[in-house]
Amino acid sequence: MKKTFVPSVKRMSAVGSAFDEMFFSEEDKKLAKKIRSQMNAGELSMPEAHTQMESIRARYNYSGGEDGSGYWAIPKQTKSYVSRYDAALQKATGDALNTEPFSYDAEQDPLYQKARKQYLAAGERAMDDTVARVSARTGGLASSYAAKAGEDVYLDYADKAEELLPQYEERAYRRYLQGNNDRRDAVELLRKLDAEEYERWQDAERAERQERESATEWTYRYGKELADRAYREEKDAADRAYREEQDENKAQSAAREAARKDVEAHLSAGGDWRQLPAEVLKNAGLSEVQMQQLAAAYQKKGTTAAKAALQQTIYKTGYRPTDEELAAAGMRREEADDWGKAYASNLPRTRSAGGSSRSRAEKETTKVQSPQYKNVVNLARNYNNLESMEEYLDRCVRDGYITEAEKRQIIIVEFGAEFNEPTADGRFDAALEDLSFFLRHGDRRSAQSMLNRLEKEGMTEEETERLRIFLKKFNIKA
């Protein structure tokens, strides 16, 4: 199974990243190098070094994040808008809002006072002229009449000055109204100028912000490409290392497999594992204890095969082995005698009239005591050779399912007769009896094996027809 790729080291660290190399000035790069050296020397902890690096990055308006490997733009602090018209606008607004109600004081009206003085001065001149003319009529002597006439002229001019008062009050009111309008116009003008200036400031701010955002986006993209490239390179390197490791493991496995085959071939031939070359033992990857266990297993296997072969020889021929042969096969004399008795008891019936081995087995089965006997017999049918079946029966004896005597009975009575074939004349009849036994006991596997055997050995037309009729009784179509 392929390993999940996990980068062995961080591509960027808290004290150095691709962005630092991109943005730092040469002086700040030297400072960053010094901070890394202090951290490596143990003079600074990782958090302390990270804090110092972040302070440098802040001067370039970005942060490296928690591990210092990223790029997080720090918004540039923009000064709030301050209008240069603000003071004038506040004053003008105040003046427009705080206008006094209209009132007119002729004494405080310079224009009216100027016109009145002019009229009074003209009245004085007219009064003097009038007094002079009247006096001239009387020989130059002043008289009350002349004075009265002059005074009347003066008062006439004074009345005319008073008649001008409403006119000058109206003028003053119009000036009052115009002053209010002028103050409101001044407020609107200042507001317009302030709005225009604020709009220009906003345009400049938007342009600067857009420029910063574009630069940030480009920087992030560029940094991400660098990080992705570093990641791919590291992953490719890890994949190559993994493939090389796999190839090396395969080569080692092949060498180990070849060495173990050499060991098994040597042991199966009866050789001593201590005689094997040291290189073969090393490549096999087996400890001394494992080699001893493997050698014992092969020795046991060889003994079991020799024992099975000797059992068959005794059962088929009645041969009586020597003590040396019994020892080599790991067989007791009592067990050999049991196989010899089976040969002696079955041989006459086997060679006569070709009777069925299964029918003999049913007749000769002795009474057993173990409750698992039948189950053991049924499971033993799954083995197609005596050696494997006997290993299974040995386990059943060790586990207490059957006794040693019952094991011999299963081998000799239940299955031993299968090693003696009927004569040629009784072959087909014995086969039909065996088929009947298999089918009555539901052993279709053995029945099929028997049918395959008959087909392989060949049958006459008469035997084929007999087999068809026989199978029809069991609802089996030939």
Tab-separated table of C-alpha atoms in Angstrom:
chain	number	residue	atom	x	y	z
A	1	MET	CA	0.000	0.000	0.000
A	2	LYS	CA	1.337	3.374	-0.983
A	3	LYS	CA	2.187	5.686	1.883
A	4	THR	CA	0.302	8.958	2.274
A	5	PHE	CA	2.644	11.823	1.441
A	6	VAL	CA	3.479	13.978	4.442
A	7	PRO	CA	6.129	16.664	3.936
A	8	SER	CA	9.126	15.820	6.064
A	9	VAL	CA	9.885	19.488	6.781
A	10	LYS	CA	7.963	22.737	6.541
A	11	ARG	CA	8.538	24.478	3.244
A	12	MET	CA	8.567	27.801	5.077
A	13	SER	CA	9.196	28.464	8.720
A	14	ALA	CA	8.390	31.095	11.292
A	15	VAL	CA	11.804	32.636	10.809
A	16	GLY	CA	12.063	32.675	7.059
A	17	SER	CA	9.848	32.384	3.986
A	18	ALA	CA	9.831	33.061	0.266
A	19	PHE	CA	7.963	36.318	0.895
A	20	ASP	CA	10.697	37.562	3.211
A	21	GLU	CA	13.241	36.988	0.462
A	22	MET	CA	10.943	38.793	-1.965
A	23	PHE	CA	10.238	41.934	0.077
A	24	PHE	CA	12.987	42.424	2.649
A	25	SER	CA	15.708	44.919	1.967
A	26	GLU	CA	19.273	43.687	2.129
A	27	GLU	CA	19.612	45.201	5.581
A	28	ASP	CA	16.470	43.433	6.845
A	29	LYS	CA	17.618	40.151	5.265
A	30	LYS	CA	20.809	40.413	7.310
A	31	LEU	CA	18.737	41.120	10.421
A	32	ALA	CA	16.518	38.097	9.691
A	33	LYS	CA	19.621	35.934	9.255
A	34	LYS	CA	20.907	37.132	12.619
A	35	ILE	CA	17.581	36.250	14.283
A	36	ARG	CA	17.715	32.732	12.796
A	37	SER	CA	21.276	32.289	13.991
A	38	GLN	CA	20.301	33.340	17.536
A	39	MET	CA	17.386	30.910	17.484
A	40	ASN	CA	19.574	28.026	16.241
A	41	ALA	CA	22.091	28.846	18.941
A	42	GLY	CA	19.386	28.710	21.605
A	43	GLU	CA	19.645	32.391	22.428
A	44	LEU	CA	16.071	32.939	21.220
A	45	SER	CA	13.074	30.639	21.426
A	46	MET	CA	10.936	29.996	18.358
A	47	PRO	CA	8.089	32.283	19.591
A	48	GLU	CA	10.576	35.079	20.350
A	49	ALA	CA	12.185	34.749	16.933
A	50	HIS	CA	8.757	34.692	15.282
A	51	THR	CA	7.731	37.880	17.103
A	52	GLN	CA	10.852	39.699	15.944
A	53	MET	CA	10.360	38.512	12.368
A	54	GLU	CA	6.750	39.659	12.436
A	55	SER	CA	7.858	43.136	13.520
A	56	ILE	CA	10.077	43.310	10.419
A	57	ARG	CA	7.284	42.045	8.152
A	58	ALA	CA	4.927	44.672	9.561
A	59	ARG	CA	7.159	47.354	8.053
A	60	TYR	CA	6.311	45.823	4.672
A	61	ASN	CA	2.601	45.687	5.508
A	62	TYR	CA	2.205	41.904	5.719
A	63	SER	CA	2.279	39.066	8.245
A	64	GLY	CA	3.595	35.542	7.839
A	65	GLY	CA	0.741	34.032	9.877
A	66	GLU	CA	1.138	31.628	12.787
A	67	ASP	CA	4.006	29.686	11.212
A	68	GLY	CA	5.521	32.574	9.265
A	69	SER	CA	5.089	30.827	5.922
A	70	GLY	CA	2.114	32.747	4.540
A	71	TYR	CA	1.342	36.196	3.267
A	72	TRP	CA	-1.396	38.157	4.983
A	73	ALA	CA	-1.602	41.771	3.922
A	74	ILE	CA	-1.841	44.330	6.733
A	75	PRO	CA	-4.107	47.187	5.577
A	76	LYS	CA	-2.185	50.423	5.361
A	77	GLN	CA	-3.463	52.905	7.900
A	78	THR	CA	-4.976	55.781	5.930
A	79	LYS	CA	-5.372	59.197	7.625
A	80	SER	CA	-8.925	60.355	8.034
A	81	TYR	CA	-10.079	63.069	5.645
A	82	VAL	CA	-9.515	66.541	7.051
A	83	SER	CA	-11.048	69.403	5.112
A	84	ARG	CA	-9.168	72.665	4.865
A	85	TYR	CA	-12.559	74.370	4.532
A	86	ASP	CA	-13.869	72.944	7.754
A	87	ALA	CA	-13.182	76.008	9.971
A	88	ALA	CA	-14.516	78.490	7.397
A	89	LEU	CA	-17.567	76.316	6.785
A	90	GLN	CA	-18.341	76.077	10.470
A	91	LYS	CA	-18.030	79.880	10.873
A	92	ALA	CA	-20.144	80.617	7.801
A	93	THR	CA	-22.798	78.169	8.925
A	94	GLY	CA	-22.837	79.716	12.359
A	95	ASP	CA	-23.159	83.213	10.884
A	96	ALA	CA	-26.034	82.105	8.656
A	97	LEU	CA	-27.877	80.401	11.501
A	98	ASN	CA	-27.309	83.115	14.112
A	99	THR	CA	-28.546	86.200	12.162
A	100	GLU	CA	-30.194	88.905	14.376
A	101	PRO	CA	-33.734	90.046	13.517
A	102	PHE	CA	-33.886	93.208	11.377
A	103	SER	CA	-33.893	96.496	13.251
A	104	TYR	CA	-33.146	100.013	12.064
A	105	ASP	CA	-31.473	102.792	13.985
A	106	ALA	CA	-31.082	105.967	11.934
A	107	GLU	CA	-28.474	107.203	14.333
A	108	GLN	CA	-26.375	104.144	13.425
A	109	ASP	CA	-26.970	104.453	9.683
A	110	PRO	CA	-23.920	106.234	8.280
A	111	LEU	CA	-25.501	106.790	4.901
A	112	TYR	CA	-28.540	108.448	6.363
A	113	GLN	CA	-26.447	110.468	8.768
A	114	LYS	CA	-24.278	111.640	5.876
A	115	ALA	CA	-27.337	112.664	3.794
A	116	ARG	CA	-28.895	114.442	6.827
A	117	LYS	CA	-25.695	116.374	7.461
A	118	GLN	CA	-25.621	117.394	3.833
A	119	TYR	CA	-29.224	118.586	3.979
A	120	LEU	CA	-28.685	120.442	7.272
A	121	ALA	CA	-25.536	122.056	5.866
A	122	ALA	CA	-27.472	123.126	2.794
A	123	GLY	CA	-30.230	124.439	5.091
A	124	GLU	CA	-27.720	126.513	7.009
A	125	ARG	CA	-26.355	127.977	3.801
A	126	ALA	CA	-29.906	128.685	2.547
A	127	MET	CA	-30.783	130.235	5.913
A	128	ASP	CA	-27.745	132.524	5.770
A	129	ASP	CA	-28.585	133.564	2.210
A	130	THR	CA	-32.192	134.243	3.168
A	131	VAL	CA	-31.214	136.372	6.205
A	132	ALA	CA	-28.718	138.275	4.049
A	133	ARG	CA	-31.232	139.013	1.293
A	134	VAL	CA	-33.963	140.158	3.726
A	135	SER	CA	-31.458	142.300	5.652
A	136	ALA	CA	-30.295	143.918	2.391
A	137	ARG	CA	-33.778	145.163	1.840
A	138	THR	CA	-33.702	146.935	5.150
A	139	GLY	CA	-30.405	148.619	4.609
A	140	GLY	CA	-28.343	145.749	6.038
A	141	LEU	CA	-29.939	145.763	9.397
A	142	ALA	CA	-30.888	142.411	10.887
A	143	SER	CA	-34.437	142.050	11.865
A	144	SER	CA	-36.621	139.400	13.414
A	145	TYR	CA	-38.245	138.950	10.086
A	146	ALA	CA	-34.986	138.084	8.430
A	147	ALA	CA	-34.166	135.647	11.222
A	148	LYS	CA	-37.590	134.090	10.951
A	149	ALA	CA	-37.306	133.753	7.209
A	150	GLY	CA	-33.847	132.092	7.524
A	151	GLU	CA	-35.110	129.710	10.187
A	152	ASP	CA	-38.016	128.663	7.964
A	153	VAL	CA	-35.660	127.875	5.160
A	154	TYR	CA	-33.422	125.831	7.509
A	155	LEU	CA	-36.405	123.898	8.907
A	156	ASP	CA	-37.550	123.184	5.392
A	157	TYR	CA	-34.213	121.539	4.679
A	158	ALA	CA	-34.430	119.626	8.013
A	159	ASP	CA	-37.877	118.339	7.057
A	160	LYS	CA	-36.532	117.149	3.746
A	161	ALA	CA	-33.804	115.262	5.613
A	162	GLU	CA	-36.440	113.553	7.755
A	163	GLU	CA	-38.413	112.635	4.639
A	164	LEU	CA	-35.389	110.636	3.481
A	165	LEU	CA	-35.562	108.366	6.602
A	166	PRO	CA	-37.971	105.679	5.172
A	167	GLN	CA	-35.929	105.502	2.051
A	168	TYR	CA	-32.736	104.815	3.963
A	169	GLU	CA	-34.507	102.303	6.241
A	170	GLU	CA	-35.629	100.414	3.119
A	171	ARG	CA	-32.101	100.490	1.857
A	172	ALA	CA	-30.902	99.117	5.188
A	173	TYR	CA	-33.475	96.287	5.048
A	174	ARG	CA	-32.380	95.353	1.547
A	175	ARG	CA	-28.806	95.319	2.755
A	176	TYR	CA	-29.926	93.066	5.664
A	177	LEU	CA	-31.584	90.642	3.274
A	178	GLN	CA	-28.604	90.684	0.927
A	179	GLY	CA	-26.293	89.979	3.849
A	180	ASN	CA	-28.372	86.899	4.783
A	181	ASN	CA	-28.276	85.697	1.178
A	182	ASP	CA	-24.569	86.303	0.981
A	183	ARG	CA	-23.995	84.294	4.164
A	184	ARG	CA	-26.091	81.379	2.809
A	185	ASP	CA	-24.283	81.576	-0.503
A	186	ALA	CA	-20.987	81.467	1.350
A	187	VAL	CA	-22.094	78.278	3.178
A	188	GLU	CA	-23.121	76.622	-0.108
A	189	LEU	CA	-19.889	77.662	-1.786
A	190	LEU	CA	-17.801	76.260	1.058
A	191	ARG	CA	-19.819	73.035	1.028
A	192	LYS	CA	-19.309	72.679	-2.704
A	193	LEU	CA	-15.581	73.270	-2.397
A	194	ASP	CA	-15.370	70.776	0.492
A	195	ALA	CA	-17.343	68.120	-1.455
A	196	GLU	CA	-15.091	68.520	-4.488
A	197	GLU	CA	-11.989	68.176	-2.342
A	198	TYR	CA	-13.430	65.117	-0.544
A	199	GLU	CA	-14.261	63.478	-3.889
A	200	ARG	CA	-10.703	64.034	-5.104
A	201	TRP	CA	-9.425	62.518	-1.830
A	202	GLN	CA	-11.719	59.490	-2.253
A	203	ASP	CA	-10.556	58.959	-5.837
A	204	ALA	CA	-6.948	59.010	-4.725
A	205	GLU	CA	-7.743	56.674	-1.810
A	206	ARG	CA	-9.587	54.200	-4.061
A	207	ALA	CA	-6.740	54.195	-6.544
A	208	GLU	CA	-4.206	53.582	-3.788
A	209	ARG	CA	-6.340	50.842	-2.210
A	210	GLN	CA	-6.833	49.153	-5.586
A	211	GLU	CA	-3.109	49.293	-6.173
A	212	ARG	CA	-2.456	47.726	-2.756
A	213	GLU	CA	-5.050	45.016	-3.353
A	214	SER	CA	-3.620	44.228	-6.776
A	215	ALA	CA	-0.140	44.043	-5.329
A	216	THR	CA	-1.383	41.822	-2.504
A	217	GLU	CA	-3.193	39.507	-4.911
A	218	TRP	CA	-0.180	39.262	-7.184
A	219	THR	CA	2.103	38.655	-4.245
A	220	TYR	CA	-0.191	35.949	-2.854
A	221	ARG	CA	-0.415	34.257	-6.245
A	222	TYR	CA	3.310	34.404	-6.716
A	223	GLY	CA	3.980	33.109	-3.214
A	224	LYS	CA	1.421	30.336	-3.638
A	225	GLU	CA	3.087	29.273	-6.870
A	226	LEU	CA	6.417	29.142	-5.055
A	227	ALA	CA	4.893	27.133	-2.206
A	228	ASP	CA	3.087	24.754	-4.586
A	229	ARG	CA	6.249	24.269	-6.595
A	230	ALA	CA	8.211	23.484	-3.438
A	231	TYR	CA	5.454	21.106	-2.350
A	232	ARG	CA	5.446	19.299	-5.702
A	233	GLU	CA	9.217	19.023	-5.694
A	234	GLU	CA	9.216	17.605	-2.176
A	235	LYS	CA	6.341	15.243	-3.010
A	236	ASP	CA	8.080	14.064	-6.188
A	237	ALA	CA	11.225	13.448	-4.170
A	238	ALA	CA	9.214	11.521	-1.570
A	239	ASP	CA	7.528	9.486	-4.323
A	240	ARG	CA	10.875	8.669	-5.884
A	241	ALA	CA	12.249	7.636	-2.516
A	242	TYR	CA	9.158	5.509	-1.919
A	243	ARG	CA	9.485	3.812	-5.334
A	244	GLU	CA	13.170	3.192	-4.744
A	245	GLU	CA	12.322	1.755	-1.329
A	246	GLN	CA	9.645	-0.456	-2.889
A	247	ASP	CA	12.058	-1.637	-5.594
A	248	GLU	CA	14.649	-2.369	-2.947
A	249	ASN	CA	12.062	-4.246	-0.853
A	250	LYS	CA	10.992	-6.255	-3.909
A	251	ALA	CA	14.589	-7.121	-4.664
A	252	GLN	CA	15.140	-8.127	-1.034
A	253	SER	CA	11.904	-10.145	-1.042
A	254	ALA	CA	12.920	-11.911	-4.265
A	255	ALA	CA	16.349	-12.692	-2.836
A	256	ARG	CA	14.763	-13.879	0.415
A	257	GLU	CA	12.236	-16.029	-1.470
A	258	ALA	CA	14.975	-17.590	-3.612
A	259	ALA	CA	17.123	-18.229	-0.531
A	260	ARG	CA	14.212	-19.833	1.336
A	261	LYS	CA	13.455	-22.074	-1.631
A	262	ASP	CA	17.088	-23.180	-1.559
A	263	VAL	CA	16.771	-23.845	2.179
A	264	GLU	CA	13.519	-25.803	1.746
A	265	ALA	CA	14.954	-27.824	-1.139
A	266	HIS	CA	17.990	-28.655	0.982
A	267	LEU	CA	15.867	-29.660	3.990
A	268	SER	CA	13.335	-31.631	1.932
A	269	ALA	CA	16.237	-33.658	0.541
A	270	GLY	CA	17.200	-34.553	4.110
A	271	GLY	CA	20.132	-32.157	4.351
A	272	ASP	CA	21.421	-30.463	7.516
A	273	TRP	CA	20.671	-26.733	7.594
A	274	ARG	CA	24.025	-26.076	9.273
A	275	GLN	CA	25.703	-27.168	6.043
A	276	LEU	CA	24.093	-24.347	4.048
A	277	PRO	CA	26.304	-21.385	2.975
A	278	ALA	CA	26.198	-18.404	5.347
A	279	GLU	CA	25.044	-16.091	2.526
A	280	VAL	CA	21.997	-18.299	1.840
A	281	LEU	CA	21.071	-18.311	5.533
A	282	LYS	CA	21.498	-14.522	5.698
A	283	ASN	CA	19.359	-13.894	2.598
A	284	ALA	CA	16.672	-16.274	3.886
A	285	GLY	CA	16.234	-14.002	6.912
A	286	LEU	CA	15.650	-16.897	9.310
A	287	SER	CA	17.042	-17.031	12.827
A	288	GLU	CA	18.760	-20.117	14.204
A	289	VAL	CA	15.614	-21.036	16.162
A	290	GLN	CA	13.471	-20.651	13.026
A	291	MET	CA	15.882	-22.820	11.031
A	292	GLN	CA	15.693	-25.517	13.717
A	293	GLN	CA	11.889	-25.370	13.691
A	294	LEU	CA	11.768	-25.528	9.881
A	295	ALA	CA	14.180	-28.461	9.820
A	296	ALA	CA	12.069	-30.265	12.427
A	297	ALA	CA	8.934	-29.641	10.354
A	298	TYR	CA	10.538	-31.087	7.218
A	299	GLN	CA	11.841	-34.041	9.210
A	300	LYS	CA	8.348	-34.661	10.553
A	301	LYS	CA	6.868	-34.306	7.099
A	302	GLY	CA	9.353	-36.783	5.710
A	303	THR	CA	8.600	-39.167	8.549
A	304	THR	CA	4.851	-38.822	7.945
A	305	ALA	CA	5.240	-39.521	4.222
A	306	ALA	CA	7.447	-42.536	4.964
A	307	LYS	CA	4.918	-43.744	7.499
A	308	ALA	CA	2.027	-43.411	5.023
A	309	ALA	CA	3.993	-45.246	2.353
A	310	LEU	CA	4.850	-48.059	4.794
A	311	GLN	CA	1.201	-48.307	5.914
A	312	GLN	CA	0.037	-48.707	2.341
A	313	THR	CA	2.743	-51.284	1.643
A	314	ILE	CA	1.747	-53.344	4.692
A	315	TYR	CA	-1.965	-53.049	3.963
A	316	LYS	CA	-1.668	-53.929	0.277
A	317	THR	CA	0.971	-56.688	0.524
A	318	GLY	CA	1.024	-57.919	4.123
A	319	TYR	CA	4.724	-56.996	4.319
A	320	ARG	CA	6.273	-57.177	7.805
A	321	PRO	CA	8.787	-54.300	8.163
A	322	THR	CA	12.021	-54.477	10.104
A	323	ASP	CA	12.640	-52.523	13.304
A	324	GLU	CA	14.886	-50.111	11.379
A	325	GLU	CA	12.122	-49.445	8.836
A	326	LEU	CA	9.609	-48.864	11.646
A	327	ALA	CA	11.961	-46.440	13.355
A	328	ALA	CA	12.603	-44.528	10.109
A	329	ALA	CA	8.851	-44.217	9.507
A	330	GLY	CA	8.037	-43.385	13.149
A	331	MET	CA	5.662	-46.343	13.426
A	332	ARG	CA	5.142	-48.669	16.394
A	333	ARG	CA	5.180	-52.429	15.949
A	334	GLU	CA	1.592	-52.673	17.268
A	335	GLU	CA	0.384	-50.245	14.614
A	336	ALA	CA	2.163	-52.213	11.869
A	337	ASP	CA	0.544	-55.403	13.144
A	338	ASP	CA	-2.901	-53.725	12.953
A	339	TRP	CA	-2.284	-52.838	9.308
A	340	GLY	CA	-1.099	-56.403	8.677
A	341	LYS	CA	-4.271	-57.817	10.253
A	342	ALA	CA	-6.346	-55.544	8.022
A	343	TYR	CA	-4.541	-56.944	5.007
A	344	ALA	CA	-5.087	-60.520	6.194
A	345	SER	CA	-8.772	-59.980	6.976
A	346	ASN	CA	-9.650	-58.093	3.788
A	347	LEU	CA	-7.531	-59.792	1.146
A	348	PRO	CA	-9.630	-62.968	0.657
A	349	ARG	CA	-12.884	-61.066	0.353
A	350	THR	CA	-11.284	-58.429	-1.829
A	351	ARG	CA	-10.037	-60.959	-4.346
A	352	SER	CA	-13.245	-62.986	-4.391
A	353	ALA	CA	-16.225	-62.049	-6.586
A	354	GLY	CA	-15.224	-58.398	-6.534
A	355	GLY	CA	-17.397	-57.288	-3.541
A	356	SER	CA	-17.848	-53.554	-2.745
A	357	SER	CA	-15.358	-51.923	-0.394
A	358	ARG	CA	-18.058	-49.642	1.069
A	359	SER	CA	-20.344	-52.586	1.876
A	360	ARG	CA	-17.448	-54.327	3.655
A	361	ALA	CA	-16.699	-51.170	5.615
A	362	GLU	CA	-20.306	-50.940	6.815
A	363	LYS	CA	-20.294	-54.609	7.944
A	364	GLU	CA	-16.917	-54.430	9.687
A	365	THR	CA	-17.470	-51.149	11.589
A	366	THR	CA	-17.182	-51.875	15.281
A	367	LYS	CA	-19.097	-50.080	17.978
A	368	VAL	CA	-17.425	-46.812	18.969
A	369	GLN	CA	-17.620	-44.832	22.184
A	370	SER	CA	-16.631	-41.269	21.170
A	371	PRO	CA	-19.653	-39.002	20.445
A	372	GLN	CA	-17.717	-37.128	17.704
A	373	TYR	CA	-16.758	-40.285	15.842
A	374	LYS	CA	-19.272	-39.866	12.987
A	375	ASN	CA	-18.459	-36.180	12.559
A	376	VAL	CA	-14.759	-36.975	12.378
A	377	VAL	CA	-15.448	-39.678	9.751
A	378	ASN	CA	-17.535	-37.288	7.648
A	379	LEU	CA	-14.904	-34.554	7.792
A	380	ALA	CA	-12.165	-37.061	6.986
A	381	ARG	CA	-13.847	-37.625	3.623
A	382	ASN	CA	-12.706	-34.160	2.557
A	383	TYR	CA	-9.101	-35.409	2.356
A	384	ASN	CA	-8.084	-37.042	-0.910
A	385	ASN	CA	-4.936	-38.771	0.347
A	386	LEU	CA	-4.071	-40.887	3.318
A	387	GLU	CA	-1.270	-38.615	4.525
A	388	SER	CA	-3.466	-35.509	4.888
A	389	MET	CA	-6.286	-37.516	6.411
A	390	GLU	CA	-3.974	-39.103	8.968
A	391	GLU	CA	-2.640	-35.661	10.009
A	392	TYR	CA	-6.234	-34.561	10.555
A	393	LEU	CA	-7.000	-37.695	12.602
A	394	ASP	CA	-3.876	-37.140	14.699
A	395	ARG	CA	-5.186	-33.675	15.624
A	396	CYS	CA	-8.557	-35.181	16.541
A	397	VAL	CA	-6.785	-37.684	18.848
A	398	ARG	CA	-4.746	-34.874	20.499
A	399	ASP	CA	-7.898	-32.783	20.971
A	400	GLY	CA	-9.765	-35.750	22.544
A	401	TYR	CA	-12.453	-36.166	19.871
A	402	ILE	CA	-11.511	-39.823	19.183
A	403	THR	CA	-9.165	-42.415	20.683
A	404	GLU	CA	-6.065	-43.891	19.084
A	405	ALA	CA	-7.927	-47.178	18.537
A	406	GLU	CA	-10.774	-45.321	16.828
A	407	LYS	CA	-8.261	-43.568	14.593
A	408	ARG	CA	-6.887	-46.929	13.415
A	409	GLN	CA	-10.423	-48.198	12.933
A	410	ILE	CA	-11.288	-45.150	10.746
A	411	ILE	CA	-8.185	-45.633	8.602
A	412	ILE	CA	-8.482	-49.429	8.273
A	413	VAL	CA	-12.236	-50.030	8.324
A	414	GLU	CA	-13.760	-46.814	6.982
A	415	PHE	CA	-11.163	-45.932	4.356
A	416	GLY	CA	-8.507	-48.667	4.241
A	417	ALA	CA	-10.460	-50.856	1.825
A	418	GLU	CA	-10.311	-48.102	-0.783
A	419	PHE	CA	-6.688	-49.028	-1.394
A	420	ASN	CA	-7.666	-52.541	-2.581
A	421	GLU	CA	-9.307	-52.578	-5.975
A	422	PRO	CA	-11.842	-55.289	-6.940
A	423	THR	CA	-11.031	-57.700	-9.766
A	424	ALA	CA	-11.706	-56.621	-13.305
A	425	ASP	CA	-14.923	-58.706	-13.507
A	426	GLY	CA	-16.402	-57.068	-10.411
A	427	ARG	CA	-15.078	-53.541	-11.018
A	428	PHE	CA	-18.283	-52.029	-12.413
A	429	ASP	CA	-20.572	-53.752	-9.864
A	430	ALA	CA	-18.360	-52.551	-6.999
A	431	ALA	CA	-18.414	-49.034	-8.455
A	432	LEU	CA	-22.232	-49.036	-8.549
A	433	GLU	CA	-22.347	-50.210	-4.927
A	434	ASP	CA	-19.936	-47.412	-3.968
A	435	LEU	CA	-22.047	-44.875	-5.860
A	436	SER	CA	-25.143	-46.105	-4.043
A	437	PHE	CA	-23.348	-45.685	-0.719
A	438	PHE	CA	-22.215	-42.158	-1.565
A	439	LEU	CA	-25.632	-41.030	-2.810
A	440	ARG	CA	-27.531	-42.573	0.125
A	441	HIS	CA	-25.249	-40.724	2.516
A	442	GLY	CA	-25.459	-37.451	0.568
A	443	ASP	CA	-21.767	-37.540	-0.375
A	444	ARG	CA	-22.168	-36.088	-3.876
A	445	ARG	CA	-18.552	-35.054	-4.055
A	446	SER	CA	-17.332	-38.657	-3.745
A	447	ALA	CA	-20.098	-39.785	-6.118
A	448	GLN	CA	-18.942	-37.324	-8.758
A	449	SER	CA	-15.356	-38.470	-8.273
A	450	MET	CA	-16.472	-42.079	-8.852
A	451	LEU	CA	-18.394	-41.105	-12.019
A	452	ASN	CA	-15.348	-39.237	-13.347
A	453	ARG	CA	-13.226	-42.304	-12.669
A	454	LEU	CA	-15.618	-44.629	-14.537
A	455	GLU	CA	-15.729	-42.249	-17.478
A	456	LYS	CA	-11.951	-42.007	-17.540
A	457	GLU	CA	-11.444	-45.790	-17.412
A	458	GLY	CA	-14.149	-46.366	-20.031
A	459	MET	CA	-17.393	-48.390	-20.003
A	460	THR	CA	-19.124	-50.752	-22.400
A	461	GLU	CA	-22.502	-49.887	-23.950
A	462	GLU	CA	-24.176	-52.283	-21.529
A	463	GLU	CA	-22.435	-50.662	-18.529
A	464	THR	CA	-23.363	-47.190	-19.780
A	465	GLU	CA	-27.060	-48.200	-19.997
A	466	ARG	CA	-26.923	-49.787	-16.528
A	467	LEU	CA	-25.377	-46.593	-15.124
A	468	ARG	CA	-28.148	-44.475	-16.748
A	469	ILE	CA	-30.879	-46.619	-15.198
A	470	PHE	CA	-29.067	-46.596	-11.833
A	471	LEU	CA	-28.747	-42.804	-11.719
A	472	LYS	CA	-32.391	-42.389	-12.741
A	473	LYS	CA	-33.389	-44.050	-9.441
A	474	PHE	CA	-31.703	-41.106	-7.671
A	475	ASN	CA	-33.310	-38.546	-10.032
A	476	ILE	CA	-29.961	-37.870	-11.650
A	477	LYS	CA	-29.853	-37.360	-15.401
A	478	ALA	CA	-26.893	-39.181	-16.919
